mmCIF file of C-alpha atoms in Angstrom:
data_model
loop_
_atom_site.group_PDB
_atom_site.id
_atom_site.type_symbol
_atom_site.label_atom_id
_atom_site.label_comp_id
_atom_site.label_asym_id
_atom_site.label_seq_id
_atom_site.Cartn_x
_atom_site.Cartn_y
_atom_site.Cartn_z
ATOM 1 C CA UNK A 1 -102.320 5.850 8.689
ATOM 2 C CA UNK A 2 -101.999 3.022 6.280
ATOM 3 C CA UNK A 3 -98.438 1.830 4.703
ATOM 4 C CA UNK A 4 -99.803 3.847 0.835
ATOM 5 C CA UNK A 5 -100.843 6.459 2.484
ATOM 6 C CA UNK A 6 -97.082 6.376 4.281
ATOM 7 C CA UNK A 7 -95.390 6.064 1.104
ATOM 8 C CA UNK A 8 -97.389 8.734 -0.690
ATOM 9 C CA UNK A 9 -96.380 11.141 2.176
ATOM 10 C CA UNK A 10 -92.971 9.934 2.162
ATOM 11 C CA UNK A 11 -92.885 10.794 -1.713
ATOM 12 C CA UNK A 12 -93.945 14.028 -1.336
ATOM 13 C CA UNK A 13 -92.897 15.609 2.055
ATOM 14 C CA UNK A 14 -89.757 17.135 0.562
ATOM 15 C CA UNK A 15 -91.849 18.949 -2.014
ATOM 16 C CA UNK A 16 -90.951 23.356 -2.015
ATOM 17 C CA UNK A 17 -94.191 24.978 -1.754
ATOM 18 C CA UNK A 18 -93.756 25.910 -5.482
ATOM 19 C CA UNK A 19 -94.001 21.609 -6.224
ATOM 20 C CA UNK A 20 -96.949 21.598 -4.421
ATOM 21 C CA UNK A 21 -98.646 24.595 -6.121
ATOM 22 C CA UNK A 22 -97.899 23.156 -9.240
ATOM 23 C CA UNK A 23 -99.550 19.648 -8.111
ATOM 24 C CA UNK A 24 -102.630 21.436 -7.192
ATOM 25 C CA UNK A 25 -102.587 23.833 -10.945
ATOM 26 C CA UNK A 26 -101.880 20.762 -12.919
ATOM 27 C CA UNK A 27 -104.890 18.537 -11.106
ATOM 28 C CA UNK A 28 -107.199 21.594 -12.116
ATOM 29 C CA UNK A 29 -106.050 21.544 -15.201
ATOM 30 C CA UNK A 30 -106.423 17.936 -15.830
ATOM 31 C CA UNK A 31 -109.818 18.470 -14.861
ATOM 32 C CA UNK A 32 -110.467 21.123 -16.889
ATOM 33 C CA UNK A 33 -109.027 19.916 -20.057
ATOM 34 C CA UNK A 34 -110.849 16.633 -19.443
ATOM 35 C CA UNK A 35 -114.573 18.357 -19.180
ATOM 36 C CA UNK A 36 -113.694 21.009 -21.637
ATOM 37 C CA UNK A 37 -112.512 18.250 -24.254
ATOM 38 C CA UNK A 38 -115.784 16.290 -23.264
ATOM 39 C CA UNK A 39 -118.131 19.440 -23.634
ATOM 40 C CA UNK A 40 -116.721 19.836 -27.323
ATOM 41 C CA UNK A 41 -117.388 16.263 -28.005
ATOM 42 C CA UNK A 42 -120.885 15.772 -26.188
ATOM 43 C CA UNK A 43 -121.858 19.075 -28.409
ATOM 44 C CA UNK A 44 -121.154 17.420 -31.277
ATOM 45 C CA UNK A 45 -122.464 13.636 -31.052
ATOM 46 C CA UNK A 46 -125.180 14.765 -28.262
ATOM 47 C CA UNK A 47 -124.859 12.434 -24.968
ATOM 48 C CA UNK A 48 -128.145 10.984 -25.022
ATOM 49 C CA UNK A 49 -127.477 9.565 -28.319
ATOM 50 C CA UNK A 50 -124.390 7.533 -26.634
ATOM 51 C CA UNK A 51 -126.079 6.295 -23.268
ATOM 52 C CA UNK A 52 -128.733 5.379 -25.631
ATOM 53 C CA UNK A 53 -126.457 2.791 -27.140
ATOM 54 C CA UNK A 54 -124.753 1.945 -23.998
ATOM 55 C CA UNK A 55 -127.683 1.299 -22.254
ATOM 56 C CA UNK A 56 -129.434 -1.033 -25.213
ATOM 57 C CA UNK A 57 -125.865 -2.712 -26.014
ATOM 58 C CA UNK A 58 -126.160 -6.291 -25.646
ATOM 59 C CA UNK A 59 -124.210 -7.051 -22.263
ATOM 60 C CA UNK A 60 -122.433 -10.151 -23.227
ATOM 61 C CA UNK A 61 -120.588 -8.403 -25.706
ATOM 62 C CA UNK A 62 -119.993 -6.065 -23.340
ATOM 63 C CA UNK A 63 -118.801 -8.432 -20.671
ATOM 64 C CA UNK A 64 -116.374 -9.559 -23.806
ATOM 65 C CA UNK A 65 -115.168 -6.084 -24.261
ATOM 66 C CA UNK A 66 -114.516 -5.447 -20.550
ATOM 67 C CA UNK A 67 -112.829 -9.008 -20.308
ATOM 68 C CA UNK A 68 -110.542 -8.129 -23.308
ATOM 69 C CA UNK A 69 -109.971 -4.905 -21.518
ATOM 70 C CA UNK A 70 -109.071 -7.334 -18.352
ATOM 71 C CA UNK A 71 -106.826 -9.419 -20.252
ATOM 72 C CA UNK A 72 -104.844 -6.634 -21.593
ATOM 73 C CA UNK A 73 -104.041 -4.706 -18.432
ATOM 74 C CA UNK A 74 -102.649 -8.942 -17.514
ATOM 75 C CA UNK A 75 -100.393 -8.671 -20.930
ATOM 76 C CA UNK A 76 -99.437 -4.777 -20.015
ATOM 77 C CA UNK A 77 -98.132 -6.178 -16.296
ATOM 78 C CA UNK A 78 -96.424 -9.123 -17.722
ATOM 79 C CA UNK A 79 -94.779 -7.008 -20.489
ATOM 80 C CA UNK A 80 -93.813 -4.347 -17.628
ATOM 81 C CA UNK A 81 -92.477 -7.210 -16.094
ATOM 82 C CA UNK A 82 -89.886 -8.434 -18.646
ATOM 83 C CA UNK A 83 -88.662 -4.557 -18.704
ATOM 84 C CA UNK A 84 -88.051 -5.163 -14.722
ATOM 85 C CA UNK A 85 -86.295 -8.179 -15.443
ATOM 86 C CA UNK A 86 -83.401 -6.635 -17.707
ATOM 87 C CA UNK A 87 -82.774 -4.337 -15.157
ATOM 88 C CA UNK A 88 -82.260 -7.311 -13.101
ATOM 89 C CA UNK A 89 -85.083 -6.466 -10.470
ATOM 90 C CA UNK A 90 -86.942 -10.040 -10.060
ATOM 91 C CA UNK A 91 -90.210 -9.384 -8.791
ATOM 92 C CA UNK A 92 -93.287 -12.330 -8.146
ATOM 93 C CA UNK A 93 -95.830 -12.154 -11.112
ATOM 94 C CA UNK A 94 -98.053 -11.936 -8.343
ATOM 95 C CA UNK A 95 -96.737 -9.289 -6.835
ATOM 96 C CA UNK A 96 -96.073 -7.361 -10.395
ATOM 97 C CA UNK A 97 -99.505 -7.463 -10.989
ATOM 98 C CA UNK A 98 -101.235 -6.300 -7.869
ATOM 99 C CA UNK A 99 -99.136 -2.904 -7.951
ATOM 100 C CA UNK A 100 -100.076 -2.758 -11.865
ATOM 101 C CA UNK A 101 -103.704 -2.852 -10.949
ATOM 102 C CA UNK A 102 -102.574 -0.516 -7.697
ATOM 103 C CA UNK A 103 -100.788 1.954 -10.407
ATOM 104 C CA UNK A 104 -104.026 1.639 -12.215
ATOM 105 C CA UNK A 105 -106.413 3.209 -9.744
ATOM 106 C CA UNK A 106 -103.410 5.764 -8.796
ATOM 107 C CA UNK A 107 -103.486 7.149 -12.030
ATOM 108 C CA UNK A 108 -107.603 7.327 -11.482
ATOM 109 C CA UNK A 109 -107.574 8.587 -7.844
ATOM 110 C CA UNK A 110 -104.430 11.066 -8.054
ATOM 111 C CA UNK A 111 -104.235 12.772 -11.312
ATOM 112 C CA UNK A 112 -101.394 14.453 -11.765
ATOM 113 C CA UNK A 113 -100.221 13.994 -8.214
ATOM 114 C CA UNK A 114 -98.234 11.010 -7.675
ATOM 115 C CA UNK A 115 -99.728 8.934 -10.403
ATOM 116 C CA UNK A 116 -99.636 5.028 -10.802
ATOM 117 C CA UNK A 117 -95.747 5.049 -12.448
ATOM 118 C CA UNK A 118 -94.644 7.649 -10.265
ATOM 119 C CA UNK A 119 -95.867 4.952 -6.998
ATOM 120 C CA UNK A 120 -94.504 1.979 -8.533
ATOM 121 C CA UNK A 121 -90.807 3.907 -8.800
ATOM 122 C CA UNK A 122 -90.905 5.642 -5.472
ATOM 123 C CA UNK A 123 -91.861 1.891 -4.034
ATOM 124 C CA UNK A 124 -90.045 -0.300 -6.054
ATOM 125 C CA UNK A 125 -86.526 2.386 -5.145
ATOM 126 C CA UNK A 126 -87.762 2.083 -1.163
ATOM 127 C CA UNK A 127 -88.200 -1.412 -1.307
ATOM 128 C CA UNK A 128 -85.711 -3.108 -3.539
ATOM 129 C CA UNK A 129 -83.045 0.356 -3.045
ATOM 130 C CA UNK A 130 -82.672 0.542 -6.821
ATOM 131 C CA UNK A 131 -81.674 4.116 -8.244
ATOM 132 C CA UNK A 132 -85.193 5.728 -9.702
ATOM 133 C CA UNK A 133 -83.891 6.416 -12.595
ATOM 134 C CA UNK A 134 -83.092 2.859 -13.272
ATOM 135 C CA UNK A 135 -87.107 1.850 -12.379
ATOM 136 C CA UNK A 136 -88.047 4.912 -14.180
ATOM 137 C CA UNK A 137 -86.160 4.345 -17.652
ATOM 138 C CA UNK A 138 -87.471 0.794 -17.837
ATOM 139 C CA UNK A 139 -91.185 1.891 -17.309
ATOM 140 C CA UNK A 140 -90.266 4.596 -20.575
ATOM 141 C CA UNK A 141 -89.278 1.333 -22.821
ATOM 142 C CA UNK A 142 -92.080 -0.067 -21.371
ATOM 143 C CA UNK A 143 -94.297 2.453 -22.804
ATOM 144 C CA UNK A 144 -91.929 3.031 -25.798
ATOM 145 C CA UNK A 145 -93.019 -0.889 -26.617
ATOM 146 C CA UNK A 146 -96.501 0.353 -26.706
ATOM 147 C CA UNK A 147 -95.933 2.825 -29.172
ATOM 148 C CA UNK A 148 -93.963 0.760 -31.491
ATOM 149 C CA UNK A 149 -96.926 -1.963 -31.633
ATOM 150 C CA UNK A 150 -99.302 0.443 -32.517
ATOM 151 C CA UNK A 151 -97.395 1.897 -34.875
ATOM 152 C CA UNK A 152 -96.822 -2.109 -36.410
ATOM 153 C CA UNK A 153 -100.477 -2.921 -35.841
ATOM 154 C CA UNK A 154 -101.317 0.337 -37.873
ATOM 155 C CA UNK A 155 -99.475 -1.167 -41.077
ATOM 156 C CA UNK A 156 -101.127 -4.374 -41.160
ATOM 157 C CA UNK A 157 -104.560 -2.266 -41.110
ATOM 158 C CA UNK A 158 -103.800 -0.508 -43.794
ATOM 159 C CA UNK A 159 -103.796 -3.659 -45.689
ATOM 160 C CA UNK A 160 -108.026 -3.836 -45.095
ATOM 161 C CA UNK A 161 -108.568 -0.052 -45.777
ATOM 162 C CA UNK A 162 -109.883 0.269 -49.228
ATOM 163 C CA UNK A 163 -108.888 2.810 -51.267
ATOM 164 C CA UNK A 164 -105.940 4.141 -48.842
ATOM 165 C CA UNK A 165 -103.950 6.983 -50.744
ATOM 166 C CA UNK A 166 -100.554 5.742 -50.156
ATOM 167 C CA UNK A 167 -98.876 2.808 -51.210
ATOM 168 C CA UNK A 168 -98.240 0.287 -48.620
ATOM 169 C CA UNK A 169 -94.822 0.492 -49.562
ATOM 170 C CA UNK A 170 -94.690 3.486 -47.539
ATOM 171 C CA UNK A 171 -95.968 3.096 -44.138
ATOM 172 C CA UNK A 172 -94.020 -0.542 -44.447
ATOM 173 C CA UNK A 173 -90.873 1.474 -45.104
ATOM 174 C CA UNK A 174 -91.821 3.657 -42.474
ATOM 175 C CA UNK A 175 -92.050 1.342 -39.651
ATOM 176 C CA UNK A 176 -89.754 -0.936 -40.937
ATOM 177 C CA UNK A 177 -86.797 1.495 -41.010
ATOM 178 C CA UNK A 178 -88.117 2.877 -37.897
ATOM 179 C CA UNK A 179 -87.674 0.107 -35.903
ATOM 180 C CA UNK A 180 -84.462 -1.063 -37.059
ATOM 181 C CA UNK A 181 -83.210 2.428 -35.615
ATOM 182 C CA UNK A 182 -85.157 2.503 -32.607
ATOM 183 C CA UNK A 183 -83.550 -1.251 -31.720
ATOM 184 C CA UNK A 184 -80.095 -0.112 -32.540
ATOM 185 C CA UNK A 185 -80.187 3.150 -30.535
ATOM 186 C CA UNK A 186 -82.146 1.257 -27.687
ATOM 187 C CA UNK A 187 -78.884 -1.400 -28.182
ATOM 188 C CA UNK A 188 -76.188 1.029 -27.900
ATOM 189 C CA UNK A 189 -76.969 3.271 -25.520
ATOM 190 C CA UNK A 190 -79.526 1.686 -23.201
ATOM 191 C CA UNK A 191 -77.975 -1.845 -23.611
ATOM 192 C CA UNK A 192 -79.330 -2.950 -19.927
ATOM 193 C CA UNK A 193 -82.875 -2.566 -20.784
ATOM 194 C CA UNK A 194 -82.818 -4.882 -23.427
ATOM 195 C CA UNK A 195 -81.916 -7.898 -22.043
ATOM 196 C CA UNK A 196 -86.003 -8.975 -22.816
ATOM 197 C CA UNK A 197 -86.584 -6.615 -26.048
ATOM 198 C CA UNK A 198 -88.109 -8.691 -28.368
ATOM 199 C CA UNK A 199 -90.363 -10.535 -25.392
ATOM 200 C CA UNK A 200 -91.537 -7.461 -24.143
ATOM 201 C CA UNK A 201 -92.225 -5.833 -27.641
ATOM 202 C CA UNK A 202 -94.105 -9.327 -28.365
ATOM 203 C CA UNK A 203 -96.361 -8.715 -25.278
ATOM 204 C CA UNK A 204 -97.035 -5.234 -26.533
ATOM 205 C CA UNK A 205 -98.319 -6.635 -29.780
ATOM 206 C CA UNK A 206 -100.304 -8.962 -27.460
ATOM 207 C CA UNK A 207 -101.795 -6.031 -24.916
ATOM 208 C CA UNK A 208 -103.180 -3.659 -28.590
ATOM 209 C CA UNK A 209 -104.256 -6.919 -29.670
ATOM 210 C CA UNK A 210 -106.884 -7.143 -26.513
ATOM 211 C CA UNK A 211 -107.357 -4.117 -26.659
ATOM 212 C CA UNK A 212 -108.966 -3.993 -30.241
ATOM 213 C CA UNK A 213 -110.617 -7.025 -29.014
ATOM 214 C CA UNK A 214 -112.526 -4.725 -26.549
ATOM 215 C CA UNK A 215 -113.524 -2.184 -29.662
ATOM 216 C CA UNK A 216 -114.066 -5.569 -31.696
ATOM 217 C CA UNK A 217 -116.956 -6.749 -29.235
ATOM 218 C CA UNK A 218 -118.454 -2.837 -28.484
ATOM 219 C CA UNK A 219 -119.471 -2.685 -32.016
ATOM 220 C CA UNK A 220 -120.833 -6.197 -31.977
ATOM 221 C CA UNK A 221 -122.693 -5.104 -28.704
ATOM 222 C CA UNK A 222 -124.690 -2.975 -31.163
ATOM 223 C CA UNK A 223 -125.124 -5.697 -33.764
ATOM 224 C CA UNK A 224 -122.207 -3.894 -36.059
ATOM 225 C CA UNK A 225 -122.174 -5.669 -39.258
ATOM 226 C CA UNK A 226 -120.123 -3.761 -41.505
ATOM 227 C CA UNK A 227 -115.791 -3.294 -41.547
ATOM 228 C CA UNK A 228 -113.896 -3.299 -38.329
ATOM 229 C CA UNK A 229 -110.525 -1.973 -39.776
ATOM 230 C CA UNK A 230 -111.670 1.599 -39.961
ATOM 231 C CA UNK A 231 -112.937 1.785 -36.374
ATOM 232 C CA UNK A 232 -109.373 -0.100 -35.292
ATOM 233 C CA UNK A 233 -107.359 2.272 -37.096
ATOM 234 C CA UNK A 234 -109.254 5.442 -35.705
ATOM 235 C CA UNK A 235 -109.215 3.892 -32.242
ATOM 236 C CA UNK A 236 -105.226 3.217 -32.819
ATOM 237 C CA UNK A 237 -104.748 7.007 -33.813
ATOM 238 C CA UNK A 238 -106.394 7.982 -30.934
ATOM 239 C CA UNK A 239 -104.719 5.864 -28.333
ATOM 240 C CA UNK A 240 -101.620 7.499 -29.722
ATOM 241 C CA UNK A 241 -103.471 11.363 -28.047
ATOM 242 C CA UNK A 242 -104.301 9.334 -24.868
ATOM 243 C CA UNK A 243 -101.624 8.792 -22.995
ATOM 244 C CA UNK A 244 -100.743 13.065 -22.851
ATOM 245 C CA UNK A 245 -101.124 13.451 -19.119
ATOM 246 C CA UNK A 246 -103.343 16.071 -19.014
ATOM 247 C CA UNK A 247 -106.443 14.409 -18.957
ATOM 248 C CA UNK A 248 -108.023 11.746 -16.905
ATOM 249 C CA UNK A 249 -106.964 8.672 -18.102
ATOM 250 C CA UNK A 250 -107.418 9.264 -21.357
ATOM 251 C CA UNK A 251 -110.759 10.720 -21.044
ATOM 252 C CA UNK A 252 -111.726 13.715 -23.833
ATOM 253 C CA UNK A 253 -108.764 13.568 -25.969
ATOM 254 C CA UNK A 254 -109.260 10.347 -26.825
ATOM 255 C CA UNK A 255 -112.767 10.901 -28.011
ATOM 256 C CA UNK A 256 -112.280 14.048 -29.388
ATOM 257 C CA UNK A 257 -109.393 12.570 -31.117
ATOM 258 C CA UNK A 258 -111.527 9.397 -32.008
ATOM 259 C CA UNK A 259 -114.563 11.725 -33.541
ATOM 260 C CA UNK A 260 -112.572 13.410 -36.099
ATOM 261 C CA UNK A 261 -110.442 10.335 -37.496
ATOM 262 C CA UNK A 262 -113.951 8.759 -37.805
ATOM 263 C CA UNK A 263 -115.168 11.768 -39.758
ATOM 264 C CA UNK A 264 -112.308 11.187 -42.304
ATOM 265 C CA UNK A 265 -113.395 7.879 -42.665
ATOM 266 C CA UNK A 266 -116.982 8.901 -43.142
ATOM 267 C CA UNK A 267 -118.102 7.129 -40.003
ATOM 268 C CA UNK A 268 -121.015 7.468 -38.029
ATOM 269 C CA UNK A 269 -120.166 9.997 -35.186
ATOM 270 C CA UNK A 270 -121.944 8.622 -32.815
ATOM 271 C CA UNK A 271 -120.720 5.224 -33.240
ATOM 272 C CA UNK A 272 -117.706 6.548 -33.086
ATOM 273 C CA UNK A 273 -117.893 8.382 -29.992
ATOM 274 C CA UNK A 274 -119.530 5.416 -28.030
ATOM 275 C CA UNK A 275 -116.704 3.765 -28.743
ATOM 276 C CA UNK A 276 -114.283 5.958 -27.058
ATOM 277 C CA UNK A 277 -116.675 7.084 -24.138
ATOM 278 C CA UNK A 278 -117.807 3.082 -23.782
ATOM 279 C CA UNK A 279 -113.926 2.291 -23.724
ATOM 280 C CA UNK A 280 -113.096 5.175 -21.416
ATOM 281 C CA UNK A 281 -115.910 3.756 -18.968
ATOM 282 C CA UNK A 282 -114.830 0.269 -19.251
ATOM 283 C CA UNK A 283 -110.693 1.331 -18.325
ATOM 284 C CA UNK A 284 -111.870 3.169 -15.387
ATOM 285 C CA UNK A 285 -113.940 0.104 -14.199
ATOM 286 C CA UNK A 286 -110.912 -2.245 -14.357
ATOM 287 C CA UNK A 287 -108.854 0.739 -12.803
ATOM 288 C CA UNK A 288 -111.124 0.570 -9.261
ATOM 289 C CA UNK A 289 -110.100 -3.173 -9.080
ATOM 290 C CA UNK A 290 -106.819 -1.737 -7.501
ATOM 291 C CA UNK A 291 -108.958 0.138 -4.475
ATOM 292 C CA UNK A 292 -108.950 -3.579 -2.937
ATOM 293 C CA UNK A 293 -105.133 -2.605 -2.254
ATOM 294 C CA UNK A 294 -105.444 0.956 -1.443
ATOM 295 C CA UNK A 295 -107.917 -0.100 1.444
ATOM 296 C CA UNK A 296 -105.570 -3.569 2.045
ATOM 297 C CA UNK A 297 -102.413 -2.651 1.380
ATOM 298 C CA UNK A 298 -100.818 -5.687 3.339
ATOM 299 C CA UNK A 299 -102.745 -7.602 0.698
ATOM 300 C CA UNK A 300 -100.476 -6.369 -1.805
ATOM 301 C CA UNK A 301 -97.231 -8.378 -0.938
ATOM 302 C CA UNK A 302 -99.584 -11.421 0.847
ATOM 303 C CA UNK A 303 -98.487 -14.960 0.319
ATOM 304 C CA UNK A 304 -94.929 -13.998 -1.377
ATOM 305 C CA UNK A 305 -91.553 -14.714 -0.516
ATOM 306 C CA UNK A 306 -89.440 -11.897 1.584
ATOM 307 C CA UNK A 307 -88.288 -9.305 -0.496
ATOM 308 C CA UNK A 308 -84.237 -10.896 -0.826
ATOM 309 C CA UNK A 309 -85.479 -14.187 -1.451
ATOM 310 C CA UNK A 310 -87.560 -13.007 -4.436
ATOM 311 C CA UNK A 311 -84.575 -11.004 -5.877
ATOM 312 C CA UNK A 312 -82.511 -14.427 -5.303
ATOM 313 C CA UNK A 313 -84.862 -16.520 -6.925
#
């Protein structure tokens, strides 16, 4: 038995029968939500219209779009990392980064089972004997820095949408107040996890960033000519849907999601929808890098210090 397989059963050996039911339910359900959410979409856009496009996109746009994709799972890890840091756990970039890309293909192999955050806690807590809820409230700001830059990217969209029906004054308030609340609450009551705010809420600005990248060169795999900023903003509404855990990765809700932003727009559906599906492909490609350490797990921690001397470095 290898050492994940070990830590996976370790995690979940002192599951009640009724935990394990539930882990079973909730994988079906993923599944089901995914392929239902998929059918709806595929019988609106039909599918042959999309692998049509994917399969006549020009492939070194698409080897742009899946190195953006690349480069914003590296700013993701590194922001992750400055999260760890206020909570004073010290980990090797190295290291960081081959259990991001390990949490990655967790959350592709094991939906709804133990899940990519849900490893990285239960081995970080075995490994470094932090409390989980420590590991586990710093992963939440982690994502709760995603949302805000999305939210902050949205605004400065808005700017290149013509004929928006609100003021810019609004959404500008919006945010603006918004985050001025979030940072004091965050302050106050969380104070440890913000030793590294406003570095790991820069990084988040920097992981959307790549990310629109990746939408940026899809459409100019199919020789797009015309406005990004609607496309971005649909794409940031729907990454907003995508990270409910009941589908996989993503999958369905972000393209259904995707396909009726784009209608408000007046965007071509099928455009649209090979954006989200091409996307969806691309995220679980990058995902299976992190079955080199599923089959290697002693490759994982390979050429670092020993754990104490990391946390005294």
């Amino acid at each position: 038995m290898t050492e994940i397989e070990e830590v996976v059963d370790e995690g979940t050996e002192h599951k009640t029968w009724k935990g394990k039911l539930w882990s079973v339910v909730k994988i079906i359900l993923i599944i089901a939500v995914t392929g239902g959410l998929l059918y709806y979409v595929f019988s609106k856009v039909p599918f042959a219209k999309i692998k049509f496009r994917l399969t006549h996109a020009n492939r070194a746009w698409l080897a742009a779009a899946i190195l953006c994709y690349v480069g914003s799972m590296i700013f993701s890890s590194w922001r992750l990392l400055s999260f760890f840091k206020s909570i004073g756990l010290k980990l090797d970039w190295r290291f960081n980064l081959r259990l991001y890309f390990l949490g990655l293909c967790y959350n592709v192999l094991l939906p709804g089972g133990i899940g990519g955050d849900g490893y990285k806690i239960y081995l970080l807590h075995k490994r470094y004997n932090l409390p989980t809820k420590k590991v586990f409230w710093a992963i939440l700001f982690d994502r709760l820095s995603g949302f805000w830059a999305i939210g902050a990217i949205v605004v400065g969209l808005i700017i290149l949408i013509p004929n928006f029906p609100y003021h810019l004054a609004y959404p500008l308030t919006i945010v603006s107040i918004g985050s001025v609340i979030y940072y004091i609450v965050a302050r106050k009551f969380f104070k440890e996890y913000t030793h590294k705010f406003f570095q790991g809420h820069a990084k988040a600005i920097c992981v959307q960033t790549m990310q629109l990248l990746c939408i940026v060169c899809l459409l100019m795999a199919q020789n797009f000519s015309g406005k990004f900023a609607p496309y971005l903003l649909s794409f940031l509404f729907s990454s907003l849907a995508a990270v409910i855990p009941f589908s996989l990765g993503g999958g369905g809700i972000r393209d259904a999601l995707l396909l009726r932003v784009a209608q408000g727009f007046s965007l071509p559906e099928d455009m649209a929808v090979y954006l989200s599906f091409g996307f969806y492909l691309i995220s679980i490609l990058v995902a299976l890098l992190g079955v080199y350490y599923v089959l290697r797990p002693k490759r994982l921690e390979e050429g670092l210090h020993g754990i104490n001397e990391d946390q005294k470095d």
